[in-house]
PDB file of C-alpha atoms in Angstrom:
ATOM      1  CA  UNK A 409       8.182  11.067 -10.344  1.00 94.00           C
ATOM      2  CA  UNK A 410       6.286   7.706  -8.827  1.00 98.00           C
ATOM      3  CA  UNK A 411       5.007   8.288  -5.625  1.00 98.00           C
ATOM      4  CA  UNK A 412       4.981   5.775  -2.828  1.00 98.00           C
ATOM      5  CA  UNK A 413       1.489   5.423  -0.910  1.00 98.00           C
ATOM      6  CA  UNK A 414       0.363   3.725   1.990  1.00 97.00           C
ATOM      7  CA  UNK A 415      -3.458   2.539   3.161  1.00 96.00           C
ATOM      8  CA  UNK A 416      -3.119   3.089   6.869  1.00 93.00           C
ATOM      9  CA  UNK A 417      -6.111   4.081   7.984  1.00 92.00           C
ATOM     10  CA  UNK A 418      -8.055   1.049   9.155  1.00 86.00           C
ATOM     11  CA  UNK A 419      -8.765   0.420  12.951  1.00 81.00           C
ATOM     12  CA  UNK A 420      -8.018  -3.409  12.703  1.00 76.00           C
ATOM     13  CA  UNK A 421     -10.863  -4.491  14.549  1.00 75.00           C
ATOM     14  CA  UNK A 422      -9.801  -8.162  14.450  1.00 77.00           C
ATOM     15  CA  UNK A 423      -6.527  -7.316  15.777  1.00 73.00           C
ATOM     16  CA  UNK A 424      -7.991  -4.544  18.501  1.00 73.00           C
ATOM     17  CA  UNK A 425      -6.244  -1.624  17.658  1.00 78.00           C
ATOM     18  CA  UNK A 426      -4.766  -0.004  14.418  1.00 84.00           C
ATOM     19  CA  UNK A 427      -2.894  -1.804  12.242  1.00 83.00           C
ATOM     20  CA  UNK A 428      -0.769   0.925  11.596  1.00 85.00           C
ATOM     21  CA  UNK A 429       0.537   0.703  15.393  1.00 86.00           C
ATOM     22  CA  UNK A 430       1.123  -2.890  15.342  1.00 85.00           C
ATOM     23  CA  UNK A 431       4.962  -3.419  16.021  1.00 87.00           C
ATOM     24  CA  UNK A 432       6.894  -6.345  14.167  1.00 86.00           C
ATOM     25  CA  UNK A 433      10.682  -6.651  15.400  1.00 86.00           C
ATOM     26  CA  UNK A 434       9.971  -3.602  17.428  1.00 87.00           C
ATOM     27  CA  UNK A 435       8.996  -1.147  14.864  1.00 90.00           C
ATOM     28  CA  UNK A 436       5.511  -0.007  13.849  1.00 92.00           C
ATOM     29  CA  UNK A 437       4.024  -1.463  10.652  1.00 93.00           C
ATOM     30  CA  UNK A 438       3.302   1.818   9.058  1.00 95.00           C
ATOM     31  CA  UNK A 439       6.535   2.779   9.766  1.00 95.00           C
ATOM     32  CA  UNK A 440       7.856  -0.468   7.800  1.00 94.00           C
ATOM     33  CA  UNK A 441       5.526   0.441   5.364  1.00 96.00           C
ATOM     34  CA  UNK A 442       7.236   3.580   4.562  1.00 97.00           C
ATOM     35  CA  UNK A 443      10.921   2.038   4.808  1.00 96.00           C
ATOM     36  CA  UNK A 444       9.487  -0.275   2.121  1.00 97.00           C
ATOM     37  CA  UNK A 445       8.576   2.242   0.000  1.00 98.00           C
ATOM     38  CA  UNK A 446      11.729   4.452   0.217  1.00 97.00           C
ATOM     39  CA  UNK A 447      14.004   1.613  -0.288  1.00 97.00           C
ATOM     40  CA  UNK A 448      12.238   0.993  -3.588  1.00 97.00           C
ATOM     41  CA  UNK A 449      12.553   4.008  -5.049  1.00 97.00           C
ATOM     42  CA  UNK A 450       9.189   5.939  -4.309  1.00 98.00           C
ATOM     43  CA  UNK A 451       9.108   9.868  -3.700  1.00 97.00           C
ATOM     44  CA  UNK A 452       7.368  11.434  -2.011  1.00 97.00           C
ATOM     45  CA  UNK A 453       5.615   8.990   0.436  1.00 98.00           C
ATOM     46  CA  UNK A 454       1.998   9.848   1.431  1.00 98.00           C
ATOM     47  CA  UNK A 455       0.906   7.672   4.154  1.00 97.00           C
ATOM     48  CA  UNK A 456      -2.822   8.077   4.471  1.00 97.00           C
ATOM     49  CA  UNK A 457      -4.433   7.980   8.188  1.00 95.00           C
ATOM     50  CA  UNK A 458      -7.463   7.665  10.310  1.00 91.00           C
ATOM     51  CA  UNK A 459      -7.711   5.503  13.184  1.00 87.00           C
ATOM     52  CA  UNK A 460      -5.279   5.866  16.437  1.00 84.00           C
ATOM     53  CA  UNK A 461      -3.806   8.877  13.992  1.00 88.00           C
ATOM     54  CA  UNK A 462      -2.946  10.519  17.264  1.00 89.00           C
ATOM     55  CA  UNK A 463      -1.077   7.680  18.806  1.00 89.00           C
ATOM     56  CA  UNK A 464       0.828   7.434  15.660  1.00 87.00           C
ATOM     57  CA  UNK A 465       4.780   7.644  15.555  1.00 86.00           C
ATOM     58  CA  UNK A 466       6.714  10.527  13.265  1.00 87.00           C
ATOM     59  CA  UNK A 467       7.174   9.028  10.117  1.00 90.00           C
ATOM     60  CA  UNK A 468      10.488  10.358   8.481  1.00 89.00           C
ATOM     61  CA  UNK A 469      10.336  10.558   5.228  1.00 90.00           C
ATOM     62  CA  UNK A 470       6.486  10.325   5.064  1.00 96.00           C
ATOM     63  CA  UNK A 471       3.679  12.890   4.893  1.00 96.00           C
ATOM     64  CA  UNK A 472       0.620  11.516   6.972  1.00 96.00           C
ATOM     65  CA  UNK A 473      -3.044  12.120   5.435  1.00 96.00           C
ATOM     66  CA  UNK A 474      -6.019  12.566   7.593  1.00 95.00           C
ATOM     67  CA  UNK A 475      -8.574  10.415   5.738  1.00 94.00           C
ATOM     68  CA  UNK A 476     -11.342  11.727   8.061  1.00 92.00           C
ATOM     69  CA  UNK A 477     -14.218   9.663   6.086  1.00 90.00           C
ATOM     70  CA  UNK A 478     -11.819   6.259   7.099  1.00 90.00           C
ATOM     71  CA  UNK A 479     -14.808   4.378   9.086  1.00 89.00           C
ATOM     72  CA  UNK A 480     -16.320   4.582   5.098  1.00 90.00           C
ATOM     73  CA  UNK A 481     -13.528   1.437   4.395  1.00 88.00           C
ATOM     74  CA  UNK A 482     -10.664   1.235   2.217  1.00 90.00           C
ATOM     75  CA  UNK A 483     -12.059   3.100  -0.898  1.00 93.00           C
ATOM     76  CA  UNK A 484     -12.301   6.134   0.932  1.00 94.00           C
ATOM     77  CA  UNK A 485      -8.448   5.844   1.930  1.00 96.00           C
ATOM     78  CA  UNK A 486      -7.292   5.149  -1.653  1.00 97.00           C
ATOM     79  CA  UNK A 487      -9.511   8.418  -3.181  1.00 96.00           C
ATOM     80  CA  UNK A 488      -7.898  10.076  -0.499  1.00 96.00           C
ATOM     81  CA  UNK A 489      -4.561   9.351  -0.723  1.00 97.00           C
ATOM     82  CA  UNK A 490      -4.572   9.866  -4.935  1.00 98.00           C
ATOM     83  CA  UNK A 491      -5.747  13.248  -3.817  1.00 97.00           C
ATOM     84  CA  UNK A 492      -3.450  14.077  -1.998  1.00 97.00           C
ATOM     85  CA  UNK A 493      -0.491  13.534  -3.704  1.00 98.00           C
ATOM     86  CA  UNK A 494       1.152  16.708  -5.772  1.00 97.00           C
ATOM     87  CA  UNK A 495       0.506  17.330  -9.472  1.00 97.00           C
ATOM     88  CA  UNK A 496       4.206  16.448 -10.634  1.00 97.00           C
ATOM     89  CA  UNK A 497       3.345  12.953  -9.457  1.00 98.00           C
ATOM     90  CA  UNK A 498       3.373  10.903 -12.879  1.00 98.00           C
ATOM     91  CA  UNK A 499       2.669   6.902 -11.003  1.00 98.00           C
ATOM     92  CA  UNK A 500       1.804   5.967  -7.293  1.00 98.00           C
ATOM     93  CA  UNK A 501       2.966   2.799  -6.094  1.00 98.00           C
ATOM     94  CA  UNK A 502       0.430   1.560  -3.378  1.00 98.00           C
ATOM     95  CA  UNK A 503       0.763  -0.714  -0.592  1.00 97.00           C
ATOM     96  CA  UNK A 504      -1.763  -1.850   2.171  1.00 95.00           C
ATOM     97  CA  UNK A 505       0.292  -1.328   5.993  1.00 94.00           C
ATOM     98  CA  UNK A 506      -0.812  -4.810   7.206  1.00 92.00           C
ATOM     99  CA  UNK A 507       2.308  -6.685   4.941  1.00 93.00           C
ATOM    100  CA  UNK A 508       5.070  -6.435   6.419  1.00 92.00           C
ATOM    101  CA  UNK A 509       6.964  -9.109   4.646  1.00 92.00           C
ATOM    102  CA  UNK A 510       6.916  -7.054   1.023  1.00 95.00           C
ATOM    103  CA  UNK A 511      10.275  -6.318  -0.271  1.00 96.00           C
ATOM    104  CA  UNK A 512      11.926  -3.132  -1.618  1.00 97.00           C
ATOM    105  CA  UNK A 513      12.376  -5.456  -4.912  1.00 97.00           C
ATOM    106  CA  UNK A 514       8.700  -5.707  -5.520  1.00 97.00           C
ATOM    107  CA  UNK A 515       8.123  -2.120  -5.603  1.00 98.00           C
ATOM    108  CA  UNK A 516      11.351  -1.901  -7.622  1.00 98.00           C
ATOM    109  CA  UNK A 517       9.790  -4.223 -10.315  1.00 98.00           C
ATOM    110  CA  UNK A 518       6.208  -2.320 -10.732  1.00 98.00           C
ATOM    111  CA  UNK A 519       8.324   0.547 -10.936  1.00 98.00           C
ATOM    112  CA  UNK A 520      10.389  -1.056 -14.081  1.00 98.00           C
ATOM    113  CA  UNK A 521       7.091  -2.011 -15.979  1.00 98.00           C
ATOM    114  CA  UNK A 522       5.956   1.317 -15.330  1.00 98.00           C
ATOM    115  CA  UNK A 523       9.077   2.333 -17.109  1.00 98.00           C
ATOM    116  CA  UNK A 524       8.677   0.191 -19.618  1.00 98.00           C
ATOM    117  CA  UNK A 525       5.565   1.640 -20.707  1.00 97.00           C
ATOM    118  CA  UNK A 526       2.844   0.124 -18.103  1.00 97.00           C
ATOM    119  CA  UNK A 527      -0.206   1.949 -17.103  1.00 98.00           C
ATOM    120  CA  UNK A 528      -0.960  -0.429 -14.444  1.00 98.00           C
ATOM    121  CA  UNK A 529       1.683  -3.054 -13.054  1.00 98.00           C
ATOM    122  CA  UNK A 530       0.219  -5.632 -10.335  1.00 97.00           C
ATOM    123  CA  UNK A 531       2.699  -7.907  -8.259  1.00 97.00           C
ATOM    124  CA  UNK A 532       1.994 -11.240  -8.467  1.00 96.00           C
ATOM    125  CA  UNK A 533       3.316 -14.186  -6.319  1.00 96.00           C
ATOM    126  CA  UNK A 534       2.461 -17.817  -7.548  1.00 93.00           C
ATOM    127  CA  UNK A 535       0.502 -16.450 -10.635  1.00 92.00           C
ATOM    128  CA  UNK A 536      -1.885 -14.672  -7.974  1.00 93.00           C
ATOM    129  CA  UNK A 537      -1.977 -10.814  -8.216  1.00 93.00           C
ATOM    130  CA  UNK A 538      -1.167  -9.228  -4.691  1.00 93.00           C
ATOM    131  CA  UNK A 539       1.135  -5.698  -4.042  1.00 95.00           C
ATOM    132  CA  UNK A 540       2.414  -3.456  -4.497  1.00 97.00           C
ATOM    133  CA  UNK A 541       0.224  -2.333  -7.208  1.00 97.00           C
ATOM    134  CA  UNK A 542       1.222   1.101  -9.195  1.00 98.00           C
ATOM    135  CA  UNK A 543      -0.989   3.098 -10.960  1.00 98.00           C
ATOM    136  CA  UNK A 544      -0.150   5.939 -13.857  1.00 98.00           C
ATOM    137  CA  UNK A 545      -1.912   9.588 -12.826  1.00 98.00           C
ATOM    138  CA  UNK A 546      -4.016   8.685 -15.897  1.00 97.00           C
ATOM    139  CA  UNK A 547      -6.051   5.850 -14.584  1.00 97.00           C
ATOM    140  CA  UNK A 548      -6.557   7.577 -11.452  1.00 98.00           C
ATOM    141  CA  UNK A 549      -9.908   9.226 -11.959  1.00 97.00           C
ATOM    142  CA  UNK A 550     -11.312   5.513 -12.794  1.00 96.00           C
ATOM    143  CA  UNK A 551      -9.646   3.940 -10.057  1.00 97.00           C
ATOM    144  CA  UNK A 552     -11.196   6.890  -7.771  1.00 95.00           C
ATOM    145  CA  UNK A 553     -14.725   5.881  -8.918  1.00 95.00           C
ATOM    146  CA  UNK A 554     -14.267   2.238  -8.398  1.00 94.00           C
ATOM    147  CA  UNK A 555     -13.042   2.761  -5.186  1.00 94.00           C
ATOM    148  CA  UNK A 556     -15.977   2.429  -2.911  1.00 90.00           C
ATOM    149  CA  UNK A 557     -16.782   0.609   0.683  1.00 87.00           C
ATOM    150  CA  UNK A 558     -14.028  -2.091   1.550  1.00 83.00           C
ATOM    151  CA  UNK A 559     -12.514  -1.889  -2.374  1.00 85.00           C
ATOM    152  CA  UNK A 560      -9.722  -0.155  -3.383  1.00 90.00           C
ATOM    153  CA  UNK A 561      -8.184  -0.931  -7.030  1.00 93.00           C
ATOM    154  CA  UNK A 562      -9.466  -4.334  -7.105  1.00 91.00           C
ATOM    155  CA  UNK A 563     -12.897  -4.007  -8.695  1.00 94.00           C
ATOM    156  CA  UNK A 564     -10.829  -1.403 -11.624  1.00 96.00           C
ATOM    157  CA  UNK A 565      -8.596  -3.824 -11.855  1.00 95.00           C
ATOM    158  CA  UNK A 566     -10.719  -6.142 -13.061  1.00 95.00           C
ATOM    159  CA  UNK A 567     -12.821  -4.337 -15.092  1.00 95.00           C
ATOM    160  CA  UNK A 568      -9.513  -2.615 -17.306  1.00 95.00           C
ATOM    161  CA  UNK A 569      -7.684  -5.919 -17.219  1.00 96.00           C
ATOM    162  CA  UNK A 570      -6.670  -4.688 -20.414  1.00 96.00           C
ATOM    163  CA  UNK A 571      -4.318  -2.399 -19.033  1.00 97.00           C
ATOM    164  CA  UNK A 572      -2.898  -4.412 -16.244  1.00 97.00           C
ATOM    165  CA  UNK A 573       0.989  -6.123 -16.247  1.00 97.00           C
ATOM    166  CA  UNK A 574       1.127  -8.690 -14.230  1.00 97.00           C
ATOM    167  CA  UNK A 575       4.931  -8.432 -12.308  1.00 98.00           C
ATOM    168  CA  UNK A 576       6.224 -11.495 -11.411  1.00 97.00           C
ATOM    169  CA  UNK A 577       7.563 -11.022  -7.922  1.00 96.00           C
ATOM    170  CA  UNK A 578       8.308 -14.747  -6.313  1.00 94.00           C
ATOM    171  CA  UNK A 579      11.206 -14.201  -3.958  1.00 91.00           C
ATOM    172  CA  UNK A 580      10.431 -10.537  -3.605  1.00 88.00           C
ATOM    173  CA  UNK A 581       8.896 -11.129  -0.089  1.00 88.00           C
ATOM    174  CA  UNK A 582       5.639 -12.500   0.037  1.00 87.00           C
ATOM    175  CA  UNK A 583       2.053 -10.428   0.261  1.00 85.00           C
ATOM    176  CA  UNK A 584       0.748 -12.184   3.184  1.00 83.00           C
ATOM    177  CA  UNK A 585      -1.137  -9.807   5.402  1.00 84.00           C
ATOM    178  CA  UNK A 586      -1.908  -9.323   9.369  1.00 78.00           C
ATOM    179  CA  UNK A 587      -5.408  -9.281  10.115  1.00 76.00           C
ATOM    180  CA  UNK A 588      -5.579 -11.372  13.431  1.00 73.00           C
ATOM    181  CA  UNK A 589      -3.520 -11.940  16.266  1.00 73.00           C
ATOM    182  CA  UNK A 590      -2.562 -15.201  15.371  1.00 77.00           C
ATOM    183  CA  UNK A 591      -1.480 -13.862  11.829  1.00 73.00           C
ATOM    184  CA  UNK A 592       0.919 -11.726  13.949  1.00 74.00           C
ATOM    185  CA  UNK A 593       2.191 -14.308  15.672  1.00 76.00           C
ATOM    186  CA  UNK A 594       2.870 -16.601  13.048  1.00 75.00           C
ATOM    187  CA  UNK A 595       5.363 -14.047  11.510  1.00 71.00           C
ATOM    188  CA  UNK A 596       9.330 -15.277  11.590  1.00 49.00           C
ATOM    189  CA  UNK A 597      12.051 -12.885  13.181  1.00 50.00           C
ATOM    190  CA  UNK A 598      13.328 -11.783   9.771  1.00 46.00           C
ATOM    191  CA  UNK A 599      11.450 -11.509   6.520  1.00 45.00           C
ATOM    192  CA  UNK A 600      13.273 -10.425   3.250  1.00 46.00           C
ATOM    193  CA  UNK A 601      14.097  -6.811   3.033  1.00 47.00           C
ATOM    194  CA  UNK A 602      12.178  -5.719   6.096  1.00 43.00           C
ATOM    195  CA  UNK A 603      15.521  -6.439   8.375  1.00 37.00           C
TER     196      UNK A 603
END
């Protein structure tokens, strides 16, 4: 079973509130985020939590994840979220909630190298790694001790770029992310597979 997780937990200081509650096309990013995740295959979907968690909408199909140590960055939300998922997960495919122009296909394709024997399968757009980004229950221990301050996979990534499959994923959506309010303007009405 490969488990779908989202990094939600953030309070977006740059934007002024939680990305999570950010609405594109009139729907909450970390609700998106979910969608995403569902549509390409994931289950179950763990979405992990922290700031504005009370304002937060339901999220079918989700199980929130109070990452109560969230101020501690992004590390703390990944170690959290790999713990909470249950012990028949085999794979987690993670994505950050600030991209809401990813595509179901993307996760689709990490999902196939995973299938094809990949420990660790890392979209890339252009040649330049981005999400989703899965991760076999093996490498999770390593990933969890890597994961520290403002870094999720990225530093384990690096240092076991033996195990990592690059996915090409060029006209799966694209990985940009919202960090300001200008990045949030400069979305278009309809990106691929987030209609």
């Amino acid at each position: 079973m490969v488990a779908g997780l989202v990094l939600a937990a953030g309070a977006g200081s740059r934007l002024g509130r939680p990305k999570a509650l950010v609405e594109v096309d009139g729907e909450p990013l970390v609700r998106r985020a979910v969608r995403l995740l569902r549509a390409g295959g994931c289950a179950p979907v763990h979405v992990v939590v922290g700031a504005g968690a009370e304002e937060l909408p339901a999220l079918p199909g989700a199980v929130p994840v109070l990452n109560r140590g969230w101020r501690a960055g992004l590390g703390a939300s990944l170690r959290c979220g790999l713990a909470s998922l249950p012990a028949y997960v085999c794979a987690v495919v993670v994505v950050l909630v600030d991209q809401p122009s990813l595509d179901p296909a993307a996760v689709r394709r990490v999902r196939a190298a995973y299938a094809a024997g990949a420990s660790v399968a890392v979209a890339s757009y252009a040649g330049r790694a981005g999400h989703p980004v899965l991760l076999a229950r093996v490498t999770w221990p390593a990933v969890a001790r890597y994961a520290v301050g403002d870094r999720g996979a990225r530093d384990f990534l690096r240092a076991r770029a033996d195990l990592v499959v690059p996915v090409p994923c060029d006209g799966a959506g694209s990985p940009a992310d919202v960090d300001t309010p200008a990045d949030l303007a400069a979305l278009s009405p309809a990106r691929p597979g987030q209609r």
